[in-house]
XYZ file of C-alpha atoms in Angstrom:
664
model
C 105.436 57.325 91.459
C 104.885 58.303 95.208
C 101.993 60.873 96.164
C 102.339 62.825 99.635
C 100.283 65.742 100.707
C 100.679 68.536 102.567
C 98.615 70.143 105.230
C 97.419 73.575 105.710
C 98.671 75.260 107.572
C 96.359 78.024 109.092
C 92.191 78.456 108.337
C 91.224 79.884 105.743
C 90.107 79.792 101.909
C 93.283 77.771 100.130
C 94.383 80.140 96.478
C 96.597 79.196 92.966
C 99.830 80.158 94.304
C 99.970 82.783 91.253
C 97.030 84.672 92.665
C 99.079 86.267 95.758
C 100.787 89.826 95.910
C 104.018 89.058 95.848
C 106.521 88.169 92.536
C 108.745 85.987 93.987
C 105.717 83.615 95.459
C 103.951 84.242 92.322
C 105.994 83.831 89.488
C 107.283 80.329 91.230
C 110.209 81.283 92.107
C 111.011 80.041 95.197
C 109.113 76.493 94.152
C 105.572 75.608 93.327
C 103.124 75.975 96.604
C 100.081 77.457 97.122
C 98.202 80.668 99.333
C 96.191 81.097 101.829
C 94.469 84.233 102.813
C 93.866 83.220 106.543
C 90.862 83.988 109.560
C 91.711 82.610 112.451
C 95.350 82.491 113.894
C 96.540 79.537 114.951
C 99.434 77.723 112.184
C 99.786 74.328 112.588
C 103.099 72.504 110.819
C 102.043 71.483 107.199
C 104.278 68.637 107.166
C 105.743 65.606 109.300
C 109.613 66.250 109.037
C 112.517 68.595 111.494
C 112.524 72.082 111.614
C 115.689 73.612 108.884
C 115.150 77.168 109.824
C 112.890 80.076 111.790
C 113.572 83.295 110.647
C 114.684 86.117 112.763
C 111.377 88.477 112.461
C 109.601 84.466 112.943
C 107.942 85.780 109.368
C 109.036 82.314 107.655
C 108.934 78.551 109.507
C 111.584 76.075 107.615
C 110.259 72.094 106.982
C 113.101 69.189 105.430
C 110.844 65.731 104.937
C 111.524 62.637 105.029
C 111.026 62.165 101.261
C 113.404 65.107 101.015
C 111.257 67.903 100.105
C 111.618 71.313 101.605
C 108.665 73.003 102.535
C 108.969 77.109 103.652
C 105.607 78.715 104.880
C 105.758 82.280 105.025
C 103.431 84.482 108.000
C 101.790 87.095 105.351
C 103.777 89.805 103.038
C 105.946 92.290 103.095
C 105.942 91.257 107.377
C 109.831 90.578 107.824
C 109.032 94.789 108.156
C 107.670 94.456 110.749
C 110.953 93.535 112.607
C 110.808 95.636 115.717
C 107.352 94.694 116.722
C 107.338 91.163 114.858
C 103.073 89.675 114.813
C 104.108 86.193 115.445
C 104.333 84.081 118.890
C 106.849 80.510 118.074
C 106.596 77.351 120.187
C 109.467 75.900 117.965
C 113.125 76.128 117.278
C 115.874 74.811 114.373
C 116.374 70.942 114.525
C 112.675 70.693 116.388
C 111.213 67.200 115.084
C 106.984 67.746 114.229
C 104.288 65.924 112.750
C 101.877 66.791 110.484
C 98.626 69.545 112.561
C 100.709 70.483 115.057
C 99.631 73.445 116.736
C 103.455 75.781 115.817
C 102.103 79.323 116.675
C 100.079 81.777 115.763
C 100.150 84.623 113.657
C 98.327 88.043 115.101
C 96.362 89.116 112.113
C 94.804 92.555 112.701
C 98.801 93.482 114.195
C 99.498 92.519 110.721
C 96.231 94.747 108.860
C 96.618 97.181 111.244
C 100.918 97.745 109.717
C 99.377 98.104 105.973
C 100.611 94.424 105.292
C 98.398 91.372 103.802
C 97.885 88.455 106.296
C 98.155 85.609 103.778
C 99.557 82.939 104.694
C 102.510 81.527 101.167
C 103.348 77.149 101.509
C 106.537 76.710 98.708
C 108.305 73.674 98.046
C 111.193 75.562 98.248
C 113.269 72.930 95.656
C 109.779 71.731 93.879
C 112.279 71.597 90.724
C 114.562 68.370 92.132
C 111.932 66.795 93.856
C 107.756 67.490 92.822
C 106.223 65.993 89.529
C 103.271 67.616 89.706
C 101.673 69.682 93.108
C 97.745 70.052 93.123
C 96.039 72.168 96.424
C 93.172 71.715 97.079
C 91.423 75.653 96.573
C 88.021 76.764 98.763
C 88.383 76.920 102.924
C 90.016 74.705 103.961
C 90.735 73.971 107.823
C 94.572 73.940 109.042
C 96.011 70.764 110.075
C 93.357 69.880 107.014
C 94.992 68.514 103.623
C 95.858 71.418 101.274
C 97.648 69.802 98.510
C 98.952 66.532 97.457
C 102.414 65.970 95.530
C 103.596 63.907 93.554
C 107.032 63.133 94.029
C 109.316 62.697 90.721
C 110.826 59.478 90.242
C 114.860 58.792 92.048
C 115.525 58.895 88.104
C 114.822 62.182 88.019
C 116.554 63.491 90.730
C 119.442 65.932 90.450
C 121.929 64.445 91.490
C 122.550 67.742 94.534
C 123.877 65.065 97.403
C 126.599 63.180 95.000
C 130.680 63.643 96.817
C 131.672 65.169 93.102
C 128.708 67.931 93.390
C 129.353 68.487 96.882
C 133.368 69.223 96.080
C 132.719 71.373 92.986
C 130.785 73.757 95.094
C 133.405 73.450 97.830
C 135.902 74.519 95.088
C 133.859 77.585 93.456
C 133.186 78.901 97.524
C 137.023 78.500 98.034
C 138.639 79.923 94.400
C 135.926 83.212 95.062
C 136.678 83.674 98.562
C 140.706 83.487 97.842
C 139.847 85.917 95.276
C 137.448 88.733 96.536
C 140.349 89.184 99.884
C 140.013 86.028 102.153
C 137.327 84.977 104.820
C 138.945 88.424 106.499
C 137.494 91.100 104.131
C 134.290 90.206 104.199
C 131.753 91.424 106.629
C 128.877 89.049 105.939
C 126.736 87.529 102.650
C 123.320 88.088 101.537
C 122.733 85.400 98.101
C 119.612 86.627 95.356
C 117.941 83.895 92.361
C 120.839 84.667 90.669
C 124.001 85.578 93.303
C 125.789 85.630 95.855
C 125.715 89.329 97.403
C 129.498 89.665 99.991
C 130.010 92.536 102.296
C 133.229 93.396 101.473
C 135.497 95.331 103.908
C 137.522 96.885 101.264
C 136.472 95.540 97.310
C 140.021 97.169 96.240
C 141.408 93.457 97.686
C 138.653 91.403 95.172
C 139.851 89.810 91.922
C 137.450 91.230 89.336
C 139.417 89.362 86.327
C 139.831 86.005 87.812
C 136.488 85.392 89.803
C 134.967 86.611 86.717
C 137.068 83.856 84.226
C 136.357 80.630 87.541
C 133.596 77.324 85.772
C 130.434 78.160 87.482
C 130.855 82.400 87.904
C 129.144 84.176 85.087
C 130.119 87.701 86.038
C 131.144 90.358 88.026
C 128.285 93.624 89.550
C 129.480 96.209 91.729
C 126.295 97.820 93.809
C 124.703 98.710 96.632
C 127.661 98.761 98.183
C 127.652 94.507 97.303
C 130.810 92.647 95.232
C 128.373 90.570 93.480
C 129.127 86.918 91.829
C 126.438 85.994 89.327
C 126.019 82.171 90.025
C 122.800 81.230 87.568
C 120.618 78.897 88.917
C 122.850 77.095 91.623
C 123.023 80.475 93.716
C 121.764 78.843 96.390
C 124.410 75.872 96.751
C 127.380 78.512 96.291
C 126.044 80.317 98.708
C 125.709 76.743 101.390
C 129.181 76.820 100.465
C 130.719 79.746 100.846
C 129.147 80.006 104.308
C 130.272 76.554 105.297
C 133.256 77.643 104.925
C 132.917 80.891 106.537
C 130.978 80.408 108.662
C 127.688 80.607 110.072
C 127.762 84.124 111.494
C 128.235 85.311 108.043
C 125.282 84.796 105.771
C 121.331 86.470 107.357
C 118.532 83.797 105.997
C 116.524 87.012 105.748
C 118.847 89.375 103.965
C 118.679 86.706 101.219
C 114.825 86.764 101.073
C 114.531 90.182 101.116
C 117.187 90.437 98.103
C 115.179 87.634 96.327
C 111.694 89.105 95.817
C 114.237 92.528 94.873
C 115.345 90.596 92.194
C 112.233 89.853 91.587
C 110.090 92.580 91.363
C 112.561 94.541 89.450
C 112.110 91.602 86.127
C 107.916 92.095 87.385
C 108.190 95.287 86.399
C 110.490 95.043 82.895
C 107.296 93.105 81.717
C 105.215 95.634 83.118
C 103.551 98.259 80.387
C 104.336 101.813 79.726
C 100.865 101.997 81.497
C 101.331 98.995 83.809
C 104.255 100.627 85.368
C 102.411 104.632 85.298
C 100.071 102.756 87.927
C 102.601 101.196 89.779
C 104.484 103.911 90.162
C 101.381 106.229 91.395
C 100.306 102.912 93.650
C 103.629 102.736 95.561
C 103.635 106.597 96.291
C 100.946 106.529 97.283
C 102.313 102.917 99.943
C 105.076 105.433 101.078
C 102.750 107.820 101.570
C 100.548 105.708 103.742
C 102.788 103.733 105.050
C 105.347 107.137 106.582
C 101.673 107.989 108.268
C 100.364 104.706 109.532
C 102.907 105.173 113.138
C 101.696 108.453 113.872
C 98.394 108.094 112.642
C 97.194 106.937 116.532
C 98.662 110.710 117.383
C 96.902 112.723 115.348
C 93.938 111.666 115.511
C 93.806 112.065 119.253
C 96.172 115.543 118.306
C 92.646 116.090 115.764
C 89.743 115.762 118.777
C 92.228 117.559 121.097
C 91.995 120.402 119.108
C 88.374 120.503 118.421
C 87.855 120.644 121.918
C 89.960 123.528 122.072
C 88.942 125.426 119.115
C 84.685 124.208 120.898
C 85.467 125.919 124.145
C 87.185 129.594 122.554
C 84.428 129.200 120.171
C 82.054 129.412 123.579
C 84.736 132.555 125.435
C 85.208 129.745 127.690
C 89.055 129.801 127.044
C 90.518 132.446 125.994
C 93.253 132.428 123.093
C 95.934 133.835 125.018
C 96.132 132.548 128.250
C 98.700 129.866 129.748
C 95.762 127.565 129.792
C 95.446 127.719 126.156
C 98.874 128.092 124.963
C 99.275 124.817 127.182
C 96.513 122.566 125.768
C 97.198 124.208 122.215
C 101.039 122.415 122.621
C 99.609 119.407 122.787
C 97.301 118.839 121.012
C 99.687 121.160 118.258
C 103.211 119.622 118.452
C 102.591 116.738 116.795
C 101.437 118.271 113.462
C 104.261 121.380 114.355
C 107.084 118.510 114.276
C 105.455 116.328 111.400
C 108.698 116.786 110.115
C 110.860 114.855 111.960
C 108.656 111.762 112.271
C 107.822 111.501 109.072
C 111.191 111.910 108.162
C 112.549 109.063 110.887
C 108.904 106.524 109.551
C 109.787 106.987 105.730
C 113.121 106.614 106.163
C 112.058 102.751 107.610
C 109.979 102.376 104.634
C 112.779 103.529 101.996
C 116.338 102.154 103.253
C 117.509 105.749 104.476
C 119.292 106.351 108.002
C 115.324 106.986 110.520
C 117.528 108.954 112.854
C 119.552 111.513 110.621
C 115.992 112.273 108.524
C 114.371 112.197 111.403
C 117.854 115.208 111.607
C 116.608 117.263 107.937
C 113.159 116.790 109.668
C 114.055 119.063 113.351
C 116.575 120.915 110.441
C 112.942 122.527 108.405
C 110.951 123.142 111.896
C 113.632 124.530 113.006
C 113.236 127.952 114.837
C 115.060 130.642 113.555
C 113.526 128.668 109.898
C 110.574 129.125 110.521
C 110.740 132.677 111.435
C 112.362 133.544 108.999
C 108.805 131.960 106.493
C 107.598 133.311 108.884
C 108.195 136.764 109.316
C 111.061 137.153 107.702
C 112.167 139.649 105.008
C 110.665 139.719 101.613
C 112.957 141.578 99.724
C 111.808 140.579 96.513
C 109.189 137.888 94.114
C 109.385 134.942 91.738
C 107.357 133.055 90.012
C 104.922 133.675 92.661
C 107.560 133.313 95.309
C 108.337 135.444 97.855
C 112.451 135.700 98.203
C 112.943 135.970 102.442
C 116.981 134.928 102.968
C 120.163 134.417 101.385
C 122.359 131.397 101.276
C 126.092 132.744 100.205
C 124.176 135.649 98.220
C 121.951 133.514 96.249
C 118.161 134.890 96.849
C 116.473 132.259 96.969
C 112.804 131.273 98.871
C 112.168 129.768 102.611
C 109.412 128.258 103.180
C 106.738 126.992 105.894
C 107.387 123.327 106.960
C 105.394 122.984 109.416
C 102.379 119.951 109.031
C 104.317 119.299 105.796
C 105.343 114.776 104.664
C 105.543 115.257 101.421
C 108.705 117.066 101.385
C 110.174 114.019 104.030
C 109.270 111.641 101.699
C 110.973 112.804 99.148
C 114.156 113.542 100.599
C 113.009 110.289 102.012
C 113.235 108.573 98.420
C 116.463 111.161 97.888
C 118.443 109.427 101.059
C 118.618 106.410 100.564
C 119.690 106.325 97.164
C 122.578 109.248 97.837
C 123.759 106.245 101.013
C 125.140 103.940 99.153
C 126.865 105.945 96.825
C 129.091 108.023 100.006
C 129.488 104.744 101.928
C 131.330 103.827 98.367
C 133.310 106.560 98.200
C 134.273 107.217 101.529
C 136.658 105.324 103.474
C 135.574 103.221 106.482
C 137.586 104.931 108.900
C 135.681 108.305 108.273
C 131.819 107.254 107.588
C 131.020 108.043 111.436
C 130.899 111.827 110.952
C 130.648 112.770 107.284
C 128.517 109.733 105.860
C 125.709 111.775 108.726
C 126.886 115.125 108.512
C 126.444 115.040 104.381
C 123.975 113.889 104.094
C 122.628 116.048 106.362
C 123.762 119.286 104.540
C 123.224 117.963 101.277
C 119.429 116.938 102.060
C 118.541 119.653 103.846
C 120.246 121.365 101.424
C 117.877 120.308 98.451
C 114.694 120.528 100.168
C 115.611 124.484 101.470
C 117.047 125.203 98.036
C 115.114 123.512 95.790
C 112.003 121.526 96.326
C 110.445 124.168 99.113
C 110.517 126.395 96.570
C 109.552 124.640 93.619
C 106.440 123.289 95.502
C 105.284 126.479 96.437
C 105.915 127.529 92.964
C 103.242 125.208 91.700
C 100.788 126.062 94.911
C 101.038 129.281 94.201
C 100.391 128.933 90.883
C 97.491 126.787 91.900
C 96.438 128.831 93.923
C 96.133 132.228 91.618
C 94.078 129.895 89.079
C 91.499 129.664 92.085
C 90.912 133.148 92.581
C 90.692 133.622 88.568
C 87.347 130.848 88.832
C 85.863 132.317 91.904
C 85.591 135.494 90.887
C 84.403 134.124 87.552
C 82.158 131.355 89.146
C 82.276 131.001 92.594
C 79.899 127.462 92.088
C 82.704 125.922 90.294
C 85.453 127.578 92.266
C 83.405 125.353 95.262
C 83.277 122.090 92.791
C 87.048 122.206 92.183
C 88.536 123.059 94.937
C 85.715 121.361 97.065
C 86.824 118.055 94.095
C 91.245 118.099 94.623
C 91.262 120.275 97.320
C 93.081 117.383 99.735
C 95.040 115.343 96.582
C 97.051 118.983 97.018
C 97.221 118.418 100.405
C 98.863 115.839 100.015
C 101.599 117.385 98.082
C 101.947 119.834 99.954
C 100.159 121.905 97.069
C 97.672 124.111 99.711
C 100.325 126.481 101.468
C 99.265 128.123 98.884
C 96.424 129.378 99.145
C 95.700 129.384 103.490
C 98.038 133.187 103.103
C 95.087 133.927 100.988
C 92.585 132.709 103.555
C 94.262 134.623 106.815
C 94.671 137.805 103.643
C 91.013 138.166 103.546
C 89.973 137.168 106.660
C 92.939 140.242 108.641
C 91.584 142.626 105.760
C 87.780 142.428 105.862
C 86.602 140.033 108.244
C 85.742 136.684 106.427
C 86.772 134.249 104.575
C 84.700 132.934 101.169
C 86.971 130.641 100.431
C 88.066 128.498 103.220
C 84.176 127.795 103.713
C 85.334 126.362 100.631
C 88.418 124.100 102.319
C 85.517 123.951 104.747
C 83.951 121.599 102.950
C 86.688 119.022 101.906
C 87.227 118.420 105.446
C 83.861 117.554 106.007
C 84.031 114.984 102.838
C 86.751 112.893 104.600
C 84.558 112.917 107.845
C 82.044 111.654 105.850
C 83.514 108.911 104.326
C 85.067 107.517 106.997
C 82.299 107.889 109.314
C 80.674 104.810 106.887
C 84.195 102.631 106.703
C 84.136 102.916 110.198
C 79.738 101.601 110.302
C 80.586 98.946 107.531
C 84.298 97.131 108.182
C 83.987 94.518 110.459
C 87.149 94.122 110.737
C 88.675 95.152 114.720
C 92.172 97.408 112.791
C 90.006 98.884 111.066
C 87.076 100.127 112.933
C 89.898 101.028 116.364
C 91.225 103.573 113.383
C 87.842 104.751 111.640
C 86.073 105.890 114.437
C 88.993 107.875 116.348
C 89.957 108.984 112.758
C 86.309 110.622 111.747
C 86.106 112.606 114.847
C 89.019 114.052 114.009
C 87.800 115.236 110.624
C 84.694 116.296 112.039
C 86.897 118.625 114.174
C 88.687 120.464 110.646
C 92.101 117.284 111.277
C 91.753 115.274 108.366
C 94.905 113.397 107.837
C 93.926 110.320 109.941
C 90.882 110.026 108.455
C 93.589 111.153 104.751
C 96.147 108.971 105.232
C 95.383 106.494 108.239
C 92.049 104.770 105.548
C 91.059 107.008 102.321
C 93.746 107.125 100.543
C 95.210 103.569 101.271
C 92.000 102.603 100.275
C 91.776 104.245 97.671
C 88.398 104.322 96.049
C 87.552 105.139 99.602
C 89.313 109.127 98.665
C 88.183 108.531 95.656
C 84.111 108.993 97.052
C 85.218 111.892 99.234
C 86.551 113.669 96.763
C 82.829 113.373 94.575
C 81.007 115.097 98.716
C 83.499 117.472 98.602
C 83.446 118.578 95.033
C 79.712 118.563 95.388
C 80.109 120.136 99.533
C 81.832 123.145 98.124
C 79.786 123.520 95.084
C 76.891 123.607 96.748
C 79.222 126.323 99.315
C 80.283 128.163 96.501
C 76.194 128.159 95.064
C 74.814 129.884 98.564
C 78.529 132.398 98.655
C 79.024 130.775 102.155
C 80.799 132.640 104.022
C 83.985 132.253 107.333
C 84.687 134.673 109.773
C 86.737 132.229 110.933
C 90.172 130.127 110.413
C 88.134 126.489 112.509
C 86.613 124.216 110.303
C 84.551 121.520 110.015
C 81.802 120.406 112.233
C 83.077 121.987 114.970
C 84.134 125.385 113.477
C 80.355 126.229 112.759
C 80.709 129.582 115.365
C 83.128 130.084 112.614
C 79.669 131.042 110.036
C 77.846 132.614 112.127
C 78.212 136.848 111.081
C 79.301 139.060 113.467
C 76.947 141.237 112.461
C 73.860 139.367 113.383
C 73.169 135.459 112.176
C 72.649 135.532 108.314
C 72.151 132.501 106.031
C 75.515 131.899 106.145
C 75.173 129.698 108.968
C 72.065 127.258 107.860
C 74.885 127.049 104.137
C 76.746 125.704 106.199
C 74.705 122.847 107.523
C 73.210 122.438 104.106
C 76.668 122.258 102.388
C 78.303 119.721 105.112
C 74.370 117.725 105.234
C 74.934 116.763 101.708
C 77.987 116.661 101.585
C 78.139 113.891 104.335
C 75.838 112.031 102.717
C 77.028 111.638 99.333
C 80.324 110.912 100.966
C 79.134 108.163 103.464
C 76.592 107.520 101.263
C 79.231 106.683 97.911
C 81.896 105.502 100.372
C 79.613 102.610 101.638
C 78.351 101.367 98.662
C 81.723 101.914 96.947
C 84.244 103.010 97.925
C 85.058 100.601 100.539
C 84.866 96.453 101.009
C 86.878 94.057 104.253
C 87.714 92.916 100.699
C 90.157 96.138 100.661
C 92.103 95.399 103.691
C 93.716 91.864 102.614
C 94.072 93.458 98.981
C 95.434 96.434 99.210
C 98.854 97.260 97.322
C 101.427 97.766 100.392
C 105.177 100.084 100.083
C 107.563 98.654 98.750
C 110.170 97.407 100.632
C 112.800 100.210 101.291
C 115.287 97.647 99.561
C 113.581 97.523 96.711
C 114.330 101.331 96.134
C 117.977 101.320 96.163
C 118.308 97.775 94.138
C 121.039 99.102 91.436
C 121.820 96.715 88.585
C 120.346 92.558 89.793
């Protein structure tokens, strides 16, 4: 029995393959191997041999050795999604000969972490079933180029005779029969494969002869889903796929898409094995991942805008700039535009994450922030009320409630998810010659309609009921109300359920000149700032510190989105510890009957706690509650809410293709 060595492709901690956070690799579906949690950027060749594959996104490299081992190095998890700005630099190409330990490129670990992906490097011997008797990884700290595993090769008699002429003829013959019966090569747009299926994108599925293909020797079944004509093959799928691509030509195949399809199928298999509670946890984690992942591209801009809005609040508080002056209007537009038009940006980023068309979802966001729609929501004539909603418009005579969607994100994420389901169906039923016009037309109409006519009113009704309950609790006990609002207000913000509280605050200030409720809301902002401040001071990861410090300033300036979506919510426990701090701050604010005479909250809004009739205890109560708020959220987060290990272990959002998966 021959023994060969695989060297580590990067410096870091070598871990068992079954512990990597990717079900395709951890379940051994890509073969035996190991993972490395890297701490340096340099990537080296793991074997001596030939480069057989370099992914277009540079995240995966294939090698073949003289012994026939086919080795895949996968740089990071879900990094295929970073195709617009790949964090990799490679100095090799297909066909190059390399020696084990040769430097072949680098991966930008900080950029991958900033994008919300995991940096884990995975090595897998993809033809393990044919070649490998045993693979023994050397766990622990490892240097790039040092031995990472020893591999015992199978004896010659154990090898699967894949190279014989008869076997090759079998797959070539099956590929020919399949191509003939799907309408010929002229009917094929492209082809990929997953773990069990060859998946064709056909110009006209009606030309395919389903029954004939089902009865071909080597074919298990035929399925149609997601705009694909799927021929179920089983374990020999890669052989049949290779034979198909050889006959169609290399321009028809897509190895990157095939790898993603395999990951989709593996994730669906993993879902089937979960218990109901695991499915609930996974679904909630996936939702949080989609929310934070959709916000990441604009987090830096939100932080900068939050700081600018804080500066503007100070300028107006100290009467340096009038709120009616053109100077104020211009600076406010600079700071407020990203929030006002947030549905457009979130629609675009959520669509990329979930697999719908980013441009179409950006247009849907434009519909929701269209001035006339915003005007109906804010100043439209209210004709009646239903379930706590103001009926302020009609649609073909049907009375409806039009809500305001500026500053909101959840309706757009829900819309992007719905579009990911709707779009493949539209492409299947609409003839090709009409798709360019009618697919985007119907998507915009249907998704906008669902949000405006159904989702918005549902959120409004829920938030109205919550607001009514909060008011009742406050009337019974300000301290208990402060505890509840302080602990859960930012959760309401995530799902857009906080909007019903804002009119209550506005009405309080308009009618009485002050708002006890707004003072409690302010405490939740301080808590988010205290938590992200702890992370900024504790973390040694450069990308985290670069985001956490601006997010801290933004939160203390009254804008919590960068702290929440960029850091606290993304790393889970930090959001919980921040919410505990908010509960304590809100409790003290209610207990001391802290009052507020302005809208601007958090630390930057300290002048809002000055009674126009003369300084009273509300000002000092605000500082006491805020100080305790910061101490609690900072301490809990520093001790229990975050560690740099969370950056590597954070569960990212499901890849957009996962949510579009149909029958596997």
